Amino acid sequence: MNSYMSGAPVESLISSLDSLDIPFERTTREGFAETIRTRVGDPAVGVALDDFDVSLKGTGVDIDPTPAALKAAYTGVTPAEFAVADYGSVVIPSTPDGCELVSLFVDRHVAVLDGSDVLPTMDAAFDRFGETFPEGKRSSIIATGPSATADMGELVRGAHGPSDVQVVLLEGSDE
Amino acid sequence: MSDADELRALMDSEGAAVSENTRGFNRGRYESVSRLRGYESLKTEARTIKEDAIERLPELVERVRDTVEANGGTVYVAEDATDANEYIRSVVDDRDAERIVKSKSMTSEEIEVNEALEASGAEVVETDLGEWVLQVADESPSHIVAPAIHKSRAAIADLFNERFASDEPLETAEELTAFARDHLGELIEDAEVGITGANFVTADTGTIALVTSEGNARKTVAATDTQIAIAGVEKIVPSVDDLHPFVELIGRSGTGQDITSYVSLLTPPVKTPVVDFDDDETPLSELDADREFHLVLIDNGRMAMREDDDLRETLYCIRCSACSNSCANFQQVGGHAFGGETYSGGIATGWEAGIEGLDTAAEFNDLCTGCSRCVDACPVKIDIPWINTVVRDRINRDTPPSEFEFLVDGLTPDEEAGAPPLGKRFFGNFETVAKAGSTFAPLSNWLADTSLSRAAMERVLGIDARRDLPTFERETLVDWFTDREVTVEDPSRRVVVYPDLYTNHVQVERGKAAVRALEALGVDVVVPPAPSSGRAPLSQGMVATAHDHARRVSDTLGEYVRDGRDVVVVEPSDLAMFQREYGRLLSESEHERLADGSYEVMEYVYGLLENGAAETALARGDGERVAYHSHCQQRTLGLEEHTVAVLEQCGFDVVTSDVECCGMAGSFGYKSAYYEVSMAVGDELRDQFTTPDTAERTIVASGTSCLDQLDDLLDRPTKHPVQLVA
């Protein structure tokens, strides 16, 4: 049984994202392409979502872009390793296909999350890091909301990183 | 040391921005930690991890070296700033780098790496927006987390408009941010070397944790091919899962954010492909991650701090800034006054003493009043006031005697081996002054108040002539008690009321009220002569003298405790001595005996009422409206609520202040150098007690200093809360 079926962590994630003002959408594998089409602004680039058994093909997203295309992009779509429900955080892995770049050098970041990858607490998140990090050189970003700064006299959403973050949750895993 | 003129100038130019921002952070901290489940146990866990890590530091440094090298990186342990900068310069030279981009790192400020690299012709660009503002303005950070906290939006707009002459003048925070983002974005994309700090380094995996919000640290690493991470050796923790409590605590404790936008857990060299942003042919997945990583661990005095029993705790600091934001004085003057070469705020005394030396710490150490509000705020439970006291003591011992030493010699039977400044010796030996004051009252009060003696006191002792001096009572509390004949039949409890210096000689009425209230509730009371607690010398950094007081107090009160009496204390700063600082001055068993057996007077009354004593024995409030200011150290002990509860139970209508400190803080507000800072801190309390709701209320406060300060701030009379119920 997938943990999301118990409901609680996903509900808690939704409520955290809500209080952070982060748009969130639950979708199925069938509805995924349509969801992405409505979520991205052009030009959009993305990292392949092979592990999730869905594809960005046909969504208008430039998969595996060149650096120049990345620089010109408005939206970046990447997978998230997992989410931390009570903080509304998504964990972005640093991968050879450029998750870090695609989630960072854009104005809008759309993080795609499998419904079975929602952990309830930061404690649980670090239990997982404690297992996975020693297995080999791993890097991850715990990202919570858009980039922000208060250095210019008041709080501004959107500093060096994206000013807009959206989360798409894939449900109905058949694993 | 900053003098009154320098402090006034800083308060005028930077005080408003610093005050607004630090108080905002401080409010945010209270709100954020109140939402955190298990806050106290997370602090305990964080503390335990740091204690263990510093204890095992040499072993962990070697472990980090092994893991980082196994990952393909390099570790360099630099003895000092010069050593570190030489190594960093060699990395930059080997890379043939023209531009280095840098994310925020206080440790890099400590070693002044920018200057070192610029001297050899490289361009260094700060990418944190606050740091960049300061780089453009050529100013230094005034806060360890928000470095440009002293600059208002308008001041930043003026700076940018003057320096970068754009067609449309920049005005809003959004415009300023967008401009900086675009300007710096181009510079980051073409840079070769990225320098970051490290909030934590894990020994098991060689992972660098970076706690940030803007995304510039991520870009600094991702957009360059050579990463240099600069970290103090104390940043190492054993393992990745040890990061958990710190990640939950650091943002909440500092700026009041539950978590910052990004917590990067990087195990460099990272796998992110190295990009040339002009490349429009190669997909990301086909690019290599051909990266170099250098971890530069800085000693620069830290390994010696580790051996120093009093400074060691400084190394547990996670640089969150809670001690700055919760500090009433910092809120007024900011880090340009309350700071040294690099670090600012309460914990800076430890850092600067350990890294730069006592001279640097001496420049700002006296701005810590020991109010202890940072103690509860610190996520790793560092006893910051104690570090400030110990360093003050060391500074005193380093200072040559004054030519006026003979003036205070007769008044100062202290135990100090060195020569604390005269003002410090005067305040530190206040017990002798108070005894003489009572003996010769009212003559002593009259003499002390002549304009001639006030001028001399200001010149020689630094006591500000604008302050009213305490008025000594001819009859002390002990004398008054000795002459009474009151017997409580069949007492419920037996107590010794501790005649602290101020209650015994100055605020005698509150002592009498305490005795009457306790007796009314069926308690057998004695008030024997007892030595003063040592708070006065301790706050001047005269630790040996305070030690001597502690031993004598313990001997005197210990007999009563053994005899089954509870110790009731009226002055909160003295109760805090018994509870907190005596732990440093007495043996564990002696400290426990006194700490466990002593109570603040209203806490004790609360306990009596809870255990069945009838509040009808006390005076009734009948809805009298009062405004209560608790005492900083009393609040740190968690004893504000008891007073409020008793007053409400007795029928008073109570509102409380929520300022961290009244600003007087013992002798602090009496000192000429600090009078204006003290009054600026007090302004907030005055504002809270002059609103439409509070302006007519009876003013009560628990501490002597607070009462003195309130007398100067307001034109209403003040009382101790026990005087309302006696």
CSV table of C-alpha atoms in Angstrom, one decimal, chain A residues 8-154:
chain,number,residue,atom,x,y,z
A,8,ALA,CA,-2.7,12.1,6.2
A,9,PRO,CA,0.8,13.2,4.8
A,10,VAL,CA,-0.7,14.4,1.5
A,11,GLU,CA,-3.4,16.4,3.3
A,12,SER,CA,-0.8,17.9,5.5
A,13,LEU,CA,1.4,18.8,2.5
A,14,ILE,CA,-1.5,20.5,0.8
A,15,SER,CA,-2.3,22.6,3.9
A,16,SER,CA,1.4,23.6,4.2
A,17,LEU,CA,1.6,24.5,0.5
A,18,ASP,CA,-1.6,26.4,0.8
A,19,SER,CA,-0.2,28.5,3.7
A,20,LEU,CA,2.9,29.2,1.6
A,21,ASP,CA,0.7,30.3,-1.3
A,22,ILE,CA,2.2,27.6,-3.5
A,23,PRO,CA,-0.1,26.4,-6.3
A,24,PHE,CA,-0.6,22.6,-6.1
A,25,GLU,CA,-2.4,20.1,-8.3
A,26,ARG,CA,-3.2,16.4,-7.9
A,27,THR,CA,-3.3,14.6,-11.2
A,28,THR,CA,-3.2,11.1,-12.7
A,29,ARG,CA,-0.8,9.6,-15.2
A,30,GLU,CA,-3.5,10.0,-17.8
A,31,GLY,CA,-4.2,13.6,-17.0
A,32,PHE,CA,-0.5,14.5,-16.5
A,33,ALA,CA,0.3,16.0,-19.9
A,34,GLU,CA,-2.8,18.3,-19.7
A,35,THR,CA,-1.8,19.4,-16.3
A,36,ILE,CA,1.7,20.3,-17.4
A,37,ARG,CA,0.4,22.2,-20.4
A,38,THR,CA,-1.7,24.4,-18.1
A,39,ARG,CA,1.0,24.8,-15.5
A,40,VAL,CA,4.0,25.9,-17.7
A,41,GLY,CA,4.6,29.3,-19.2
A,42,ASP,CA,6.7,29.4,-22.4
A,43,PRO,CA,9.4,28.9,-23.1
A,44,ALA,CA,9.6,25.8,-20.9
A,45,VAL,CA,12.4,23.3,-20.4
A,46,GLY,CA,12.4,20.1,-18.4
A,47,VAL,CA,14.2,17.0,-17.1
A,48,ALA,CA,12.9,13.6,-18.2
A,49,LEU,CA,10.6,12.0,-15.7
A,50,ASP,CA,11.3,8.4,-16.5
A,51,ASP,CA,11.2,7.2,-12.9
A,52,PHE,CA,7.6,8.4,-12.6
A,53,ASP,CA,6.4,6.5,-15.7
A,54,VAL,CA,5.2,9.6,-17.3
A,55,SER,CA,6.6,11.7,-20.1
A,56,LEU,CA,6.8,15.4,-20.9
A,57,LYS,CA,6.5,14.6,-24.6
A,58,GLY,CA,3.6,16.5,-26.2
A,59,THR,CA,3.5,19.1,-23.4
A,60,GLY,CA,5.6,21.7,-25.3
A,61,VAL,CA,8.4,21.4,-22.7
A,62,ASP,CA,11.9,21.2,-24.2
A,63,ILE,CA,13.3,18.0,-22.6
A,64,ASP,CA,17.0,17.9,-21.9
A,65,PRO,CA,17.6,21.4,-23.2
A,66,THR,CA,20.9,23.1,-24.2
A,67,PRO,CA,22.4,25.6,-21.7
A,68,ALA,CA,21.3,28.4,-24.0
A,69,ALA,CA,17.7,27.1,-24.1
A,70,LEU,CA,17.8,26.9,-20.3
A,71,LYS,CA,19.0,30.5,-20.0
A,72,ALA,CA,16.1,31.6,-22.2
A,73,ALA,CA,13.5,29.5,-20.4
A,74,TYR,CA,10.6,30.9,-18.3
A,75,THR,CA,9.6,27.5,-16.8
A,76,GLY,CA,11.6,24.5,-15.6
A,77,VAL,CA,10.0,21.1,-14.9
A,78,THR,CA,11.9,18.6,-12.7
A,79,PRO,CA,11.1,15.6,-10.6
A,80,ALA,CA,11.2,15.9,-6.8
A,81,GLU,CA,12.7,13.1,-4.8
A,82,PHE,CA,10.1,13.5,-2.1
A,83,ALA,CA,8.2,16.1,-0.2
A,84,VAL,CA,8.2,17.1,3.5
A,85,ALA,CA,4.6,17.5,4.4
A,86,ASP,CA,4.7,19.7,7.5
A,87,TYR,CA,7.0,22.2,5.9
A,88,GLY,CA,5.6,22.2,2.4
A,89,SER,CA,9.1,21.4,1.1
A,90,VAL,CA,10.1,19.5,-2.0
A,91,VAL,CA,13.5,17.8,-2.3
A,92,ILE,CA,15.2,18.4,-5.6
A,93,PRO,CA,18.1,16.0,-6.4
A,94,SER,CA,21.3,17.2,-8.1
A,95,THR,CA,21.6,14.9,-11.0
A,96,PRO,CA,23.8,14.5,-14.1
A,97,ASP,CA,20.8,15.5,-16.3
A,98,GLY,CA,20.6,18.9,-14.6
A,99,CYS,CA,17.7,19.0,-12.1
A,100,GLU,CA,19.6,21.6,-10.1
A,101,LEU,CA,20.0,23.9,-13.2
A,102,VAL,CA,16.5,23.4,-14.5
A,103,SER,CA,14.9,24.1,-11.1
A,104,LEU,CA,17.0,27.1,-10.5
A,105,PHE,CA,17.8,29.2,-13.6
A,106,VAL,CA,14.1,29.8,-14.4
A,107,ASP,CA,11.3,32.1,-13.2
A,108,ARG,CA,8.8,29.3,-12.5
A,109,HIS,CA,9.7,25.9,-11.2
A,110,VAL,CA,7.2,23.1,-11.6
A,111,ALA,CA,8.1,20.2,-9.3
A,112,VAL,CA,6.6,16.8,-10.1
A,113,LEU,CA,6.1,14.5,-7.2
A,114,ASP,CA,4.9,10.9,-6.9
A,115,GLY,CA,2.1,10.6,-4.4
A,116,SER,CA,3.9,7.8,-2.6
A,117,ASP,CA,6.9,10.1,-1.9
A,118,VAL,CA,5.3,12.4,0.7
A,119,LEU,CA,7.1,12.1,4.1
A,120,PRO,CA,5.2,13.6,7.1
A,121,THR,CA,8.0,15.4,8.9
A,122,MET,CA,11.5,16.8,8.7
A,123,ASP,CA,12.5,14.1,11.1
A,124,ALA,CA,11.4,11.4,8.6
A,125,ALA,CA,13.2,13.4,5.8
A,126,PHE,CA,16.5,13.1,7.7
A,127,ASP,CA,15.9,9.5,8.4
A,128,ARG,CA,15.8,9.0,4.7
A,129,PHE,CA,18.8,11.2,4.0
A,130,GLY,CA,20.6,9.3,6.7
A,131,GLU,CA,20.0,6.1,4.7
A,132,THR,CA,20.6,7.4,1.2
A,133,PHE,CA,23.5,9.9,1.6
A,134,PRO,CA,26.0,7.4,2.9
A,135,GLU,CA,25.3,5.1,0.0
A,136,GLY,CA,27.2,7.4,-2.4
A,137,LYS,CA,27.8,11.0,-3.3
A,138,ARG,CA,24.3,12.5,-3.2
A,139,SER,CA,23.3,16.1,-3.3
A,140,SER,CA,19.8,17.4,-2.7
A,141,ILE,CA,18.1,20.7,-2.1
A,142,ILE,CA,15.3,21.0,0.4
A,143,ALA,CA,13.3,23.7,-1.4
A,144,THR,CA,10.5,25.5,0.3
A,145,GLY,CA,8.6,28.0,-1.7
A,146,PRO,CA,10.1,30.5,-4.1
A,147,SER,CA,13.5,32.2,-3.7
A,148,ALA,CA,13.2,35.2,-1.5
A,149,THR,CA,15.1,38.1,0.0
A,150,ALA,CA,14.6,40.7,2.7
A,151,ASP,CA,17.8,42.5,1.9
A,152,MET,CA,16.2,45.3,-0.1
A,153,GLY,CA,14.3,46.7,2.8
A,154,GLU,CA,11.3,44.4,2.6
